[in-house]
Tab-separated table of C-alpha atoms and ligand atoms in Angstrom:
chain	number	residue	atom	x	y	z
A	22	UNK	CA	-0.032	-0.076	-0.022
A	23	UNK	CA	1.389	3.319	-1.041
A	24	UNK	CA	0.344	6.599	0.636
A	25	UNK	CA	1.737	9.438	-1.468
A	26	UNK	CA	4.054	11.616	0.575
A	27	UNK	CA	3.007	14.531	-1.501
A	28	UNK	CA	0.135	15.921	0.686
A	29	UNK	CA	1.914	19.285	1.071
A	30	UNK	CA	-0.401	20.900	-1.463
A	31	UNK	CA	-3.566	19.168	-0.149
A	32	UNK	CA	-5.900	21.690	1.434
A	33	UNK	CA	-4.326	22.775	4.722
A	34	UNK	CA	-7.745	23.032	6.403
A	35	UNK	CA	-8.500	19.438	5.557
A	36	UNK	CA	-5.102	18.261	6.989
A	37	UNK	CA	-6.010	20.175	10.148
A	38	UNK	CA	-9.397	18.377	10.259
A	39	UNK	CA	-7.693	15.103	9.814
A	40	UNK	CA	-5.450	15.837	12.806
A	41	UNK	CA	-8.452	16.773	14.883
A	42	UNK	CA	-10.250	13.568	13.845
A	43	UNK	CA	-7.253	11.522	14.996
A	44	UNK	CA	-7.210	13.361	18.367
A	45	UNK	CA	-10.992	12.994	18.794
A	46	UNK	CA	-11.014	9.245	18.088
A	47	UNK	CA	-8.236	8.731	20.610
A	48	UNK	CA	-10.061	10.837	23.211
A	49	UNK	CA	-13.147	8.684	22.736
A	50	UNK	CA	-11.203	5.503	23.191
A	51	UNK	CA	-11.378	4.262	19.605
A	52	UNK	CA	-8.044	2.482	19.480
A	53	UNK	CA	-6.585	1.674	16.086
A	54	UNK	CA	-9.636	2.775	14.176
A	55	UNK	CA	-10.343	0.765	11.033
A	56	UNK	CA	-12.202	1.725	7.814
A	57	UNK	CA	-13.855	-0.507	5.281
A	58	UNK	CA	-14.652	0.719	1.733
A	59	UNK	CA	-17.110	-0.854	-0.684
A	60	UNK	CA	-16.933	0.386	-4.264
A	61	UNK	CA	-19.483	-0.092	-6.942
A	62	UNK	CA	-19.370	0.744	-10.600
A	63	UNK	CA	-16.660	1.936	-12.961
A	64	UNK	CA	-12.897	2.431	-12.779
A	65	UNK	CA	-13.409	6.171	-11.991
A	66	UNK	CA	-15.120	5.051	-8.690
A	67	UNK	CA	-12.347	2.596	-7.932
A	68	UNK	CA	-9.800	5.456	-8.523
A	69	UNK	CA	-11.860	7.859	-6.393
A	70	UNK	CA	-11.934	5.203	-3.629
A	71	UNK	CA	-8.112	5.129	-3.673
A	72	UNK	CA	-8.171	8.872	-2.833
A	73	UNK	CA	-10.852	8.333	-0.235
A	74	UNK	CA	-8.644	5.658	1.398
A	75	UNK	CA	-5.673	8.035	1.288
A	76	UNK	CA	-7.678	10.636	3.246
A	77	UNK	CA	-8.944	8.018	5.777
A	78	UNK	CA	-5.268	6.992	6.424
A	79	UNK	CA	-4.551	10.743	7.037
A	80	UNK	CA	-7.329	10.654	9.601
A	81	UNK	CA	-5.619	7.830	11.443
A	82	UNK	CA	-7.718	4.927	10.122
A	83	UNK	CA	-6.206	1.733	8.839
A	84	UNK	CA	-7.983	-0.234	6.144
A	85	UNK	CA	-9.680	-3.554	6.777
A	86	UNK	CA	-11.234	-6.088	4.489
A	87	UNK	CA	-13.586	-7.219	7.272
A	88	UNK	CA	-16.733	-5.070	7.441
A	89	UNK	CA	-17.531	-6.380	10.940
A	90	UNK	CA	-14.303	-4.947	12.478
A	91	UNK	CA	-14.752	-1.463	10.872
A	92	UNK	CA	-15.322	1.779	12.776
A	93	UNK	CA	-15.976	3.553	9.498
A	94	UNK	CA	-17.750	2.019	6.543
A	95	UNK	CA	-18.110	3.876	3.200
A	96	UNK	CA	-20.111	2.925	0.168
A	97	UNK	CA	-18.902	4.581	-3.080
A	98	UNK	CA	-21.937	4.102	-5.323
A	99	UNK	CA	-22.860	3.900	-8.937
A	100	UNK	CA	-26.095	5.165	-10.604
A	101	UNK	CA	-25.495	4.135	-14.311
A	102	UNK	CA	-28.021	1.295	-14.093
A	103	UNK	CA	-30.853	0.324	-11.686
A	104	UNK	CA	-29.308	-2.944	-10.673
A	105	UNK	CA	-26.247	-1.381	-9.041
A	106	UNK	CA	-28.502	0.961	-7.039
A	107	UNK	CA	-30.654	-1.913	-5.642
A	108	UNK	CA	-27.516	-3.581	-4.400
A	109	UNK	CA	-26.367	-0.446	-2.565
A	110	UNK	CA	-29.703	-0.182	-0.622
A	111	UNK	CA	-29.308	-3.771	0.579
A	112	UNK	CA	-25.698	-3.312	1.630
A	113	UNK	CA	-26.316	0.002	3.449
A	114	UNK	CA	-29.373	-1.494	5.201
A	115	UNK	CA	-27.137	-4.345	6.607
A	116	UNK	CA	-24.973	-1.810	8.496
A	117	UNK	CA	-27.902	-1.048	10.982
A	118	UNK	CA	-27.065	-4.202	12.891
A	119	UNK	CA	-23.343	-3.502	12.874
A	120	UNK	CA	-24.059	-0.155	14.414
A	121	UNK	CA	-25.958	-1.755	17.270
A	122	UNK	CA	-22.921	-3.779	17.948
A	123	UNK	CA	-20.424	-0.967	17.585
A	124	UNK	CA	-21.770	2.442	18.763
A	125	UNK	CA	-18.551	4.205	17.494
A	126	UNK	CA	-19.260	2.984	13.879
A	127	UNK	CA	-19.848	5.664	11.318
A	128	UNK	CA	-21.526	4.846	7.944
A	129	UNK	CA	-21.023	6.981	4.869
A	130	UNK	CA	-22.484	6.918	1.256
A	131	UNK	CA	-20.924	8.814	-1.534
A	132	UNK	CA	-20.625	8.626	-5.335
A	133	UNK	CA	-22.994	8.950	-8.317
A	134	UNK	CA	-26.058	7.555	-6.507
A	135	UNK	CA	-25.669	9.743	-3.501
A	136	UNK	CA	-25.464	12.764	-5.748
A	137	UNK	CA	-29.126	12.400	-6.879
A	138	UNK	CA	-31.262	14.600	-4.574
A	139	UNK	CA	-34.004	11.949	-4.461
A	140	UNK	CA	-31.643	9.232	-3.286
A	141	UNK	CA	-29.847	11.509	-0.829
A	142	UNK	CA	-33.249	12.404	0.726
A	143	UNK	CA	-34.156	8.714	0.924
A	144	UNK	CA	-30.942	8.064	2.840
A	145	UNK	CA	-31.682	11.038	5.114
A	146	UNK	CA	-35.330	9.990	5.894
A	147	UNK	CA	-35.268	6.204	5.817
A	148	UNK	CA	-31.712	5.384	6.895
A	149	UNK	CA	-31.153	7.321	10.102
A	150	UNK	CA	-28.010	5.274	10.827
A	151	UNK	CA	-26.241	6.801	7.729
A	152	UNK	CA	-24.089	9.421	9.126
A	153	UNK	CA	-22.402	11.154	6.118
A	154	UNK	CA	-23.705	11.409	2.585
A	155	UNK	CA	-21.578	13.443	0.116
A	156	UNK	CA	-21.510	14.070	-3.622
A	157	UNK	CA	-19.122	13.484	-6.378
A	158	UNK	CA	-17.430	16.898	-6.179
A	159	UNK	CA	-16.975	16.913	-2.445
A	160	UNK	CA	-14.549	14.010	-1.881
A	161	UNK	CA	-11.682	16.153	-0.905
A	162	UNK	CA	-13.584	17.277	2.265
A	163	UNK	CA	-13.977	13.917	3.850
A	164	UNK	CA	-11.755	14.796	6.949
A	165	UNK	CA	-13.996	17.769	7.633
A	166	UNK	CA	-17.133	15.711	7.229
A	167	UNK	CA	-15.873	13.063	9.744
A	168	UNK	CA	-14.955	15.845	12.180
A	169	UNK	CA	-18.356	17.386	11.871
A	170	UNK	CA	-20.173	14.148	12.374
A	171	UNK	CA	-18.041	13.203	15.504
A	172	UNK	CA	-18.763	16.666	16.968
A	173	UNK	CA	-22.332	17.157	15.754
A	174	UNK	CA	-25.229	16.320	13.319
A	175	UNK	CA	-25.364	13.984	10.355
A	176	UNK	CA	-23.638	15.501	7.365
A	177	UNK	CA	-25.229	15.947	3.864
A	178	UNK	CA	-22.995	17.698	1.274
A	179	UNK	CA	-24.186	17.525	-2.302
A	180	UNK	CA	-22.794	20.772	-3.847
A	181	UNK	CA	-22.138	20.322	-7.515
A	182	UNK	CA	-20.582	23.633	-8.465
A	183	UNK	CA	-17.936	22.406	-10.997
A	184	UNK	CA	-15.229	24.210	-9.046
A	185	UNK	CA	-11.509	23.643	-9.806
A	186	UNK	CA	-10.175	20.104	-9.299
A	187	UNK	CA	-8.436	19.727	-5.902
A	188	UNK	CA	-4.976	18.306	-6.319
A	189	UNK	CA	-2.609	16.561	-4.007
A	190	UNK	CA	-5.171	14.455	-2.169
A	191	UNK	CA	-3.307	11.592	-0.580
A	192	UNK	CA	-3.643	8.307	-2.472
A	193	UNK	CA	-3.641	4.780	-1.083
A	194	UNK	CA	-3.317	2.655	-4.275
A	195	UNK	CA	-4.871	-0.831	-4.362
A	196	UNK	CA	-1.992	-2.346	-6.296
A	197	UNK	CA	1.623	-1.597	-7.093
A	198	UNK	CA	1.881	-2.777	-10.747
A	199	UNK	CA	-1.174	-1.336	-12.494
A	200	UNK	CA	-2.490	2.064	-11.467
A	201	UNK	CA	-5.431	4.410	-12.304
A	202	UNK	CA	-4.635	7.996	-13.287
A	203	UNK	CA	-7.663	10.195	-13.714
A	204	UNK	CA	-7.028	12.872	-16.272
A	205	UNK	CA	-10.516	14.533	-16.269
A	206	UNK	CA	-13.776	14.418	-14.408
A	207	UNK	CA	-17.331	14.816	-15.490
A	208	UNK	CA	-19.072	14.712	-18.847
A	209	UNK	CA	-20.674	17.290	-21.200
A	210	UNK	CA	-22.213	14.915	-23.676
A	211	UNK	CA	-25.682	14.180	-22.309
A	212	UNK	CA	-26.377	11.000	-24.099
A	213	UNK	CA	-30.092	10.764	-23.512
A	214	UNK	CA	-29.996	7.433	-21.579
A	215	UNK	CA	-27.137	8.420	-19.284
A	216	UNK	CA	-27.229	9.886	-15.720
A	217	UNK	CA	-23.453	10.636	-15.551
A	218	UNK	CA	-23.551	14.306	-16.746
A	219	UNK	CA	-26.128	15.000	-14.052
A	220	UNK	CA	-24.346	13.391	-11.144
A	221	UNK	CA	-20.735	14.169	-12.015
A	222	UNK	CA	-21.107	17.615	-13.399
A	223	UNK	CA	-19.252	19.421	-16.231
A	224	UNK	CA	-16.128	18.132	-17.822
A	225	UNK	CA	-13.019	19.403	-16.060
A	226	UNK	CA	-9.537	18.436	-17.152
A	227	UNK	CA	-6.593	18.153	-14.734
A	228	UNK	CA	-3.549	20.340	-15.354
A	229	UNK	CA	-1.127	18.404	-17.664
A	230	UNK	CA	1.813	19.128	-15.292
A	231	UNK	CA	-0.135	17.513	-12.356
A	232	UNK	CA	-0.882	14.468	-14.561
A	233	UNK	CA	2.826	14.207	-15.706
A	234	UNK	CA	3.986	14.504	-12.092
A	235	UNK	CA	1.623	11.820	-10.855
A	236	UNK	CA	2.572	9.467	-13.860
A	237	UNK	CA	6.287	10.059	-13.163
A	238	UNK	CA	5.868	9.229	-9.534
A	239	UNK	CA	3.936	6.047	-10.323
A	240	UNK	CA	6.715	4.928	-12.694
A	241	UNK	CA	9.338	5.763	-10.143
A	242	UNK	CA	7.421	3.757	-7.547
A	243	UNK	CA	7.537	0.713	-9.929
A	244	UNK	CA	4.186	0.739	-11.631
A	245	UNK	CA	4.330	-0.882	-15.108
A	246	UNK	CA	0.910	0.052	-16.390
A	247	UNK	CA	-0.927	3.337	-16.187
A	248	UNK	CA	-4.584	3.554	-17.065
A	249	UNK	CA	-5.667	7.075	-17.994
A	250	UNK	CA	-9.250	7.702	-16.968
A	251	UNK	CA	-12.031	9.930	-17.993
A	252	UNK	CA	-15.673	9.651	-19.098
A	253	UNK	CA	-14.451	10.937	-22.458
A	254	UNK	CA	-10.600	11.154	-22.560
A	255	UNK	CA	-10.740	12.317	-26.183
A	256	UNK	CA	-12.083	15.739	-25.153
A	257	UNK	CA	-9.208	16.223	-22.687
A	258	UNK	CA	-8.048	19.836	-22.466
A	259	UNK	CA	-11.068	21.289	-24.339
A	260	UNK	CA	-11.580	24.912	-23.322
A	261	UNK	CA	-8.353	25.138	-21.361
A	262	UNK	CA	-5.626	27.743	-22.100
A	263	UNK	CA	-2.681	25.347	-22.022
A	264	UNK	CA	-3.573	23.990	-25.503
A	265	UNK	CA	-2.681	20.365	-24.587
A	266	UNK	CA	-5.261	17.974	-25.963
A	267	UNK	CA	-5.444	14.232	-25.426
A	268	UNK	CA	-3.105	13.448	-28.379
A	269	UNK	CA	-0.392	15.772	-26.985
A	270	UNK	CA	-0.910	14.369	-23.488
A	271	UNK	CA	-0.377	10.826	-24.688
A	272	UNK	CA	2.821	11.876	-26.375
A	273	UNK	CA	4.054	13.645	-23.230
A	274	UNK	CA	3.419	10.589	-21.018
A	275	UNK	CA	4.969	8.302	-23.609
A	276	UNK	CA	8.163	10.398	-23.350
A	277	UNK	CA	8.541	9.825	-19.562
A	278	UNK	CA	11.562	7.577	-19.248
A	279	UNK	CA	10.919	3.961	-18.139
A	280	UNK	CA	9.611	0.652	-19.290
A	281	UNK	CA	5.865	0.896	-18.786
A	282	UNK	CA	2.605	0.730	-20.647
A	283	UNK	CA	-0.109	3.302	-21.174
A	284	UNK	CA	-3.785	2.392	-21.443
A	285	UNK	CA	-6.840	4.755	-21.538
A	286	UNK	CA	-10.567	4.774	-21.315
A	287	UNK	CA	-13.137	5.786	-22.384
A	288	UNK	CA	-12.983	7.252	-25.909
A	289	UNK	CA	-16.073	8.854	-27.428
A	290	UNK	CA	-16.193	8.195	-31.273
A	291	UNK	CA	-17.262	11.749	-31.961
A	292	UNK	CA	-14.037	13.141	-30.533
A	293	UNK	CA	-11.636	10.519	-31.839
A	294	UNK	CA	-9.495	12.322	-34.386
A	295	UNK	CA	-6.944	11.076	-36.938
A	296	UNK	CA	-4.242	12.965	-35.034
A	297	UNK	CA	-5.065	10.894	-31.984
A	298	UNK	CA	-4.910	7.708	-33.977
A	299	UNK	CA	-1.442	8.785	-35.278
A	300	UNK	CA	-0.352	9.403	-31.652
A	301	UNK	CA	-1.428	5.895	-30.711
A	302	UNK	CA	0.552	4.554	-33.666
A	303	UNK	CA	3.656	6.595	-32.824
A	304	UNK	CA	3.730	6.108	-29.027
A	305	UNK	CA	5.289	2.718	-28.366
A	306	UNK	CA	4.205	2.609	-24.792
A	307	UNK	CA	0.558	3.011	-25.613
A	308	UNK	CA	-1.439	-0.188	-26.073
A	309	UNK	CA	-2.751	-1.158	-29.419
A	310	UNK	CA	-6.317	-1.248	-28.173
A	311	UNK	CA	-9.138	1.381	-28.217
A	312	UNK	CA	-12.292	1.029	-26.152
A	313	UNK	CA	-14.708	2.823	-28.425
A	314	UNK	CA	-18.291	2.442	-27.321
A	315	UNK	CA	-20.838	2.611	-30.216
A	316	UNK	CA	-23.916	1.805	-28.228
A	317	UNK	CA	-26.062	0.994	-31.158
A	318	UNK	CA	-25.583	0.095	-34.879
A	319	UNK	CA	-28.741	1.897	-35.995
A	320	UNK	CA	-28.211	5.426	-37.046
A	321	UNK	CA	-31.837	6.217	-36.071
A	322	UNK	CA	-31.230	5.083	-32.560
A	323	UNK	CA	-27.874	6.838	-32.409
A	324	UNK	CA	-29.639	10.127	-33.137
A	325	UNK	CA	-32.166	9.423	-30.332
A	326	UNK	CA	-29.302	8.679	-28.015
A	327	UNK	CA	-27.705	12.053	-28.935
A	328	UNK	CA	-24.356	10.357	-29.798
A	329	UNK	CA	-23.321	12.829	-32.611
A	330	UNK	CA	-22.173	10.098	-35.033
A	331	UNK	CA	-23.927	7.627	-37.326
A	332	UNK	CA	-23.263	3.995	-38.216
A	333	UNK	CA	-21.272	5.065	-41.308
A	334	UNK	CA	-19.141	7.526	-39.424
A	335	UNK	CA	-18.289	4.973	-36.781
A	336	UNK	CA	-17.315	2.366	-39.370
A	337	UNK	CA	-15.121	4.876	-41.141
A	338	UNK	CA	-13.305	5.626	-37.815
A	339	UNK	CA	-12.638	1.885	-37.360
A	340	UNK	CA	-11.179	1.669	-40.907
A	341	UNK	CA	-9.006	4.789	-40.291
A	342	UNK	CA	-7.711	3.291	-37.122
A	343	UNK	CA	-6.969	-0.051	-38.760
A	344	UNK	CA	-5.132	1.640	-41.613
A	345	UNK	CA	-2.884	3.430	-39.183
A	346	UNK	CA	-2.410	0.929	-36.405
A	347	UNK	CA	-1.904	-2.583	-37.676
A	348	UNK	CA	-3.670	-5.255	-35.562
A	349	UNK	CA	-5.286	-2.698	-33.368
A	350	UNK	CA	-7.931	-4.310	-31.144
A	351	UNK	CA	-11.318	-2.783	-30.296
A	352	UNK	CA	-13.698	-3.259	-27.431
A	353	UNK	CA	-17.033	-1.507	-27.019
A	354	UNK	CA	-20.125	-0.784	-24.962
A	355	UNK	CA	-23.556	-1.664	-26.321
A	356	UNK	CA	-27.048	-0.881	-25.011
A	357	UNK	CA	-29.792	-3.326	-26.005
A	358	UNK	CA	-33.460	-2.191	-25.894
A	359	UNK	CA	-33.174	1.645	-25.910
A	360	UNK	CA	-36.696	3.020	-25.903
A	361	UNK	CA	-38.246	2.748	-29.358
A	362	UNK	CA	-35.605	0.388	-30.613
A	363	UNK	CA	-37.085	-2.195	-32.956
A	364	UNK	CA	-35.742	-5.701	-33.823
A	365	UNK	CA	-34.555	-4.266	-37.144
A	366	UNK	CA	-32.525	-1.645	-35.233
A	367	UNK	CA	-31.090	-4.270	-33.010
A	368	UNK	CA	-30.149	-6.382	-36.146
A	369	UNK	CA	-28.097	-3.351	-37.241
A	370	UNK	CA	-26.169	-3.537	-33.924
A	371	UNK	CA	-25.646	-7.308	-34.604
A	372	UNK	CA	-24.360	-6.613	-38.087
A	373	UNK	CA	-21.978	-3.955	-36.852
A	374	UNK	CA	-20.676	-6.395	-34.265
A	375	UNK	CA	-20.033	-8.944	-37.117
A	376	UNK	CA	-18.441	-6.388	-39.281
A	377	UNK	CA	-16.025	-4.803	-36.775
A	378	UNK	CA	-15.138	-7.911	-34.803
A	379	UNK	CA	-14.539	-6.594	-31.338
A	380	UNK	CA	-12.116	-8.420	-29.069
A	381	UNK	CA	-14.631	-8.054	-26.227
A	382	UNK	CA	-17.924	-6.338	-25.525
A	383	UNK	CA	-19.572	-4.713	-22.552
A	384	UNK	CA	-23.273	-5.209	-23.096
A	385	UNK	CA	-26.150	-3.723	-21.140
A	386	UNK	CA	-29.899	-3.916	-21.333
A	387	UNK	CA	-31.273	-0.355	-21.211
A	388	UNK	CA	-32.107	0.796	-17.700
A	389	UNK	CA	-34.309	3.850	-17.397
A	390	UNK	CA	-32.693	6.540	-15.344
A	391	UNK	CA	-34.963	9.171	-13.714
A	392	UNK	CA	-34.229	12.724	-14.919
A	393	UNK	CA	-32.743	11.675	-18.298
A	394	UNK	CA	-34.620	12.397	-21.563
A	395	UNK	CA	-34.838	8.702	-22.516
A	396	UNK	CA	-36.662	7.823	-19.441
A	397	UNK	CA	-39.692	9.609	-20.762
A	398	UNK	CA	-39.564	8.178	-24.209
A	399	UNK	CA	-42.109	5.433	-25.120
A	400	UNK	CA	-40.593	2.057	-24.533
A	401	UNK	CA	-42.990	-0.649	-25.819
A	402	UNK	CA	-40.658	-3.584	-25.987
A	403	UNK	CA	-41.016	-6.010	-22.972
A	404	UNK	CA	-38.019	-6.751	-20.814
A	405	UNK	CA	-38.345	-10.427	-21.823
A	406	UNK	CA	-38.073	-9.565	-25.521
A	407	UNK	CA	-35.011	-7.416	-24.885
A	408	UNK	CA	-33.538	-10.295	-22.923
A	409	UNK	CA	-33.891	-12.494	-26.048
A	410	UNK	CA	-32.058	-9.984	-28.195
A	411	UNK	CA	-29.430	-9.668	-25.554
A	412	UNK	CA	-28.728	-13.351	-25.594
A	413	UNK	CA	-28.563	-13.280	-29.408
A	414	UNK	CA	-25.899	-10.653	-29.095
A	415	UNK	CA	-23.856	-12.708	-26.646
A	416	UNK	CA	-23.999	-15.772	-28.824
A	417	UNK	CA	-22.822	-13.724	-31.819
A	418	UNK	CA	-19.895	-12.193	-29.800
A	419	UNK	CA	-18.914	-15.458	-28.399
A	420	UNK	CA	-18.299	-16.856	-31.893
A	421	UNK	CA	-16.377	-13.763	-32.954
A	422	UNK	CA	-14.154	-14.017	-29.731
A	423	UNK	CA	-13.407	-17.615	-30.521
A	424	UNK	CA	-12.434	-16.771	-34.009
A	425	UNK	CA	-10.294	-13.781	-33.035
A	426	UNK	CA	-8.543	-15.594	-30.206
A	427	UNK	CA	-7.814	-18.601	-32.426
A	428	UNK	CA	-6.298	-16.316	-34.986
A	429	UNK	CA	-3.754	-15.278	-32.388
A	430	UNK	CA	-2.213	-18.718	-32.213
A	431	UNK	CA	1.388	-18.491	-33.245
A	432	UNK	CA	1.663	-14.846	-32.451
A	433	UNK	CA	4.311	-13.368	-30.102
A	434	UNK	CA	3.191	-10.940	-27.429
A	435	UNK	CA	5.133	-8.742	-25.049
A	436	UNK	CA	3.099	-9.547	-21.850
A	437	UNK	CA	3.219	-7.839	-18.454
A	438	UNK	CA	3.163	-10.740	-16.115
A	439	UNK	CA	0.571	-9.716	-13.571
A	440	UNK	CA	-0.300	-12.616	-11.309
A	441	UNK	CA	-0.424	-16.291	-10.560
A	442	UNK	CA	-3.680	-18.047	-11.451
A	443	UNK	CA	-5.558	-20.527	-9.159
A	444	UNK	CA	-3.995	-23.469	-10.987
A	445	UNK	CA	-0.382	-22.326	-10.550
A	446	UNK	CA	-0.012	-20.686	-14.008
A	447	UNK	CA	0.861	-16.979	-14.677
A	448	UNK	CA	-1.175	-14.492	-16.660
A	449	UNK	CA	-1.052	-10.915	-18.041
A	450	UNK	CA	-2.006	-8.725	-20.974
A	451	UNK	CA	-0.102	-8.225	-24.196
A	452	UNK	CA	0.390	-4.910	-26.015
A	453	UNK	CA	-3.120	-5.479	-27.380
A	454	UNK	CA	-6.172	-6.119	-25.190
A	455	UNK	CA	-6.089	-9.886	-24.866
A	456	UNK	CA	-4.715	-11.742	-21.816
A	457	UNK	CA	-2.549	-14.857	-22.106
A	458	UNK	CA	-1.836	-17.595	-19.516
A	459	UNK	CA	1.495	-19.384	-19.363
A	460	UNK	CA	3.924	-21.420	-17.285
A	461	UNK	CA	6.233	-19.200	-15.341
A	462	UNK	CA	7.587	-18.268	-11.881
A	463	UNK	CA	7.076	-15.606	-9.249
A	464	UNK	CA	10.155	-13.675	-10.395
A	465	UNK	CA	8.260	-12.878	-13.618
A	466	UNK	CA	5.496	-10.992	-11.736
A	467	UNK	CA	5.792	-7.236	-12.518
A	468	UNK	CA	8.081	-7.892	-15.553
A	469	UNK	CA	7.520	-7.951	-19.356
A	470	UNK	CA	7.990	-11.348	-20.873
A	471	UNK	CA	7.654	-12.452	-24.520
A	472	UNK	CA	5.070	-15.167	-24.911
A	473	UNK	CA	4.126	-17.190	-28.004
A	474	UNK	CA	0.464	-18.023	-28.112
A	475	UNK	CA	-0.022	-21.872	-28.452
A	476	UNK	CA	-3.785	-22.527	-28.052
A	477	UNK	CA	-7.240	-21.198	-27.171
A	478	UNK	CA	-9.207	-23.410	-24.822
A	479	UNK	CA	-12.116	-22.752	-22.415
A	480	UNK	CA	-12.124	-19.050	-23.311
A	481	UNK	CA	-8.465	-18.689	-22.418
A	482	UNK	CA	-5.303	-18.096	-24.516
A	483	UNK	CA	-2.416	-20.219	-23.469
A	484	UNK	CA	1.192	-19.515	-24.509
A	485	UNK	CA	4.879	-20.312	-23.779
A	486	UNK	CA	7.437	-17.837	-22.516
A	487	UNK	CA	10.212	-17.558	-25.165
A	488	UNK	CA	12.493	-15.167	-23.217
B	29	5AD	N1	-28.837	1.759	-19.310
B	29	5AD	C1	-28.018	0.806	-19.791
B	29	5AD	N2	-26.730	0.993	-19.944
B	29	5AD	C2	-26.236	2.266	-19.746
B	29	5AD	N3	-25.006	2.769	-19.920
B	29	5AD	C3	-25.026	4.048	-19.561
B	29	5AD	N4	-26.257	4.417	-19.238
B	29	5AD	C4	-27.069	3.330	-19.321
B	29	5AD	C5	-28.446	3.034	-19.096
B	29	5AD	N5	-29.314	3.947	-18.648
B	29	5AD	C6	-23.874	2.005	-20.440
B	29	5AD	C7	-23.306	2.621	-21.740
B	29	5AD	C8	-21.973	3.218	-21.276
B	29	5AD	C9	-21.580	2.267	-20.155
B	29	5AD	C10	-20.620	2.814	-19.143
B	29	5AD	O1	-22.840	1.993	-19.445
B	29	5AD	O2	-23.091	1.553	-22.633
B	29	5AD	O3	-21.033	3.332	-22.248
B	30	SF4	FE1	-22.727	8.899	-20.277
B	30	SF4	FE2	-22.474	9.610	-22.849
B	30	SF4	FE3	-21.101	10.952	-21.063
B	30	SF4	FE4	-20.491	8.343	-21.588
B	30	SF4	S1	-20.365	10.135	-22.979
B	30	SF4	S2	-20.657	9.288	-19.554
B	30	SF4	S3	-22.494	7.532	-22.046
B	30	SF4	S4	-23.255	10.954	-21.198
């Protein structure tokens, strides 16, 4: 676990609150206080939780995997689909009993779900044992919130003012090999089905120098893979005076000395330029993979979704990328059953999947989100019918995955050996998206090894280390 030493720039008032929290907990006899964090949703949330953990360490907590031993439990929530929300209510409800057993226990809910006024009010009224609820732009104030709760009333802080990004928050990273690096927060795109722009606010890019400093520190600390994060990394730097866009940022990170790999997500097709594709080709540390969600293969539905590209434009982009970056792999997100989607529209999604041949797909059945335009659109197709379409998509993709993976047999990959598998083999990703499993030893973990792919069995690629 690494706690960044660089907290000098982190808000002095929050550092002071953290010290007061430590003193108060000691005064109240909470010896060696422990915190347990539960994270739902996307990588952005996982990354935010690393910063939340950093601030909790600053307040004197240590982290525990055991919820029953915790003096502070935090749920970092997701609002993208209804299913994730239901799980949160169940999890939070279960803390009521834990509080009866440990009167010092504090329970907190944050993240995209908490940012919605209706949800926050529900926590306030129906979950009196929830102590602190805070929104997606207030993370950096956690020491203050804990202090206020210890000394007073329950805390509800949902301000979404799109203020400047707070830097130098201490970070407790989950791993020491692959690390998240947020480059921007929020989203301006307002796809009609999506709650994100409402709960995360406007797009705000981090200062390039802050990003370079964090990347350099990670590399010096031994990280071998940096995942650049943003809802739409392709619009990095828009509206900023420094003039550094995502293409330039990639080149700058690629120039940092060291043997490491750069990944990034998510790219919006409407902002994916030829210059960016050239940068991916030129930067040898950048993986040959683009996660490029297309959501639907029907131009009619794409218009309803407010995606700002059509089927033809998306396919042109795929061709442009393939011309420039040989063997580039694509992954994508797809929504099945958007309001008004017909089986004919869905067949266009199927045919696009067959045409592009994605290495992997993240597929979702449309989930209405209150407050978004799509939630009020007529949606006559039953859930059962959408489920059938969904299964058809999975079967189609399964065949494509088999075909693509089998075509990799014989190929050499430069693999970052990440971990041992349950059956004593080792595994990692190549310079593309695919993972490969091979015989190895513990010394290989954290190193790049060259692997020749030998076979594809049970949805796994197997290979042999050749140096
Ligand atoms: N219903 C289903 N899937 C959704 N996504 C976003 N909003 C919804 C929704 N309301 C999916 C999109 C997006 C991914 C992160 O989640 O495919 O790219
Ligand atoms: Fe949601 Fe669209 Fe923004 Fe992605 S680009 S976060 S799908 S609104």
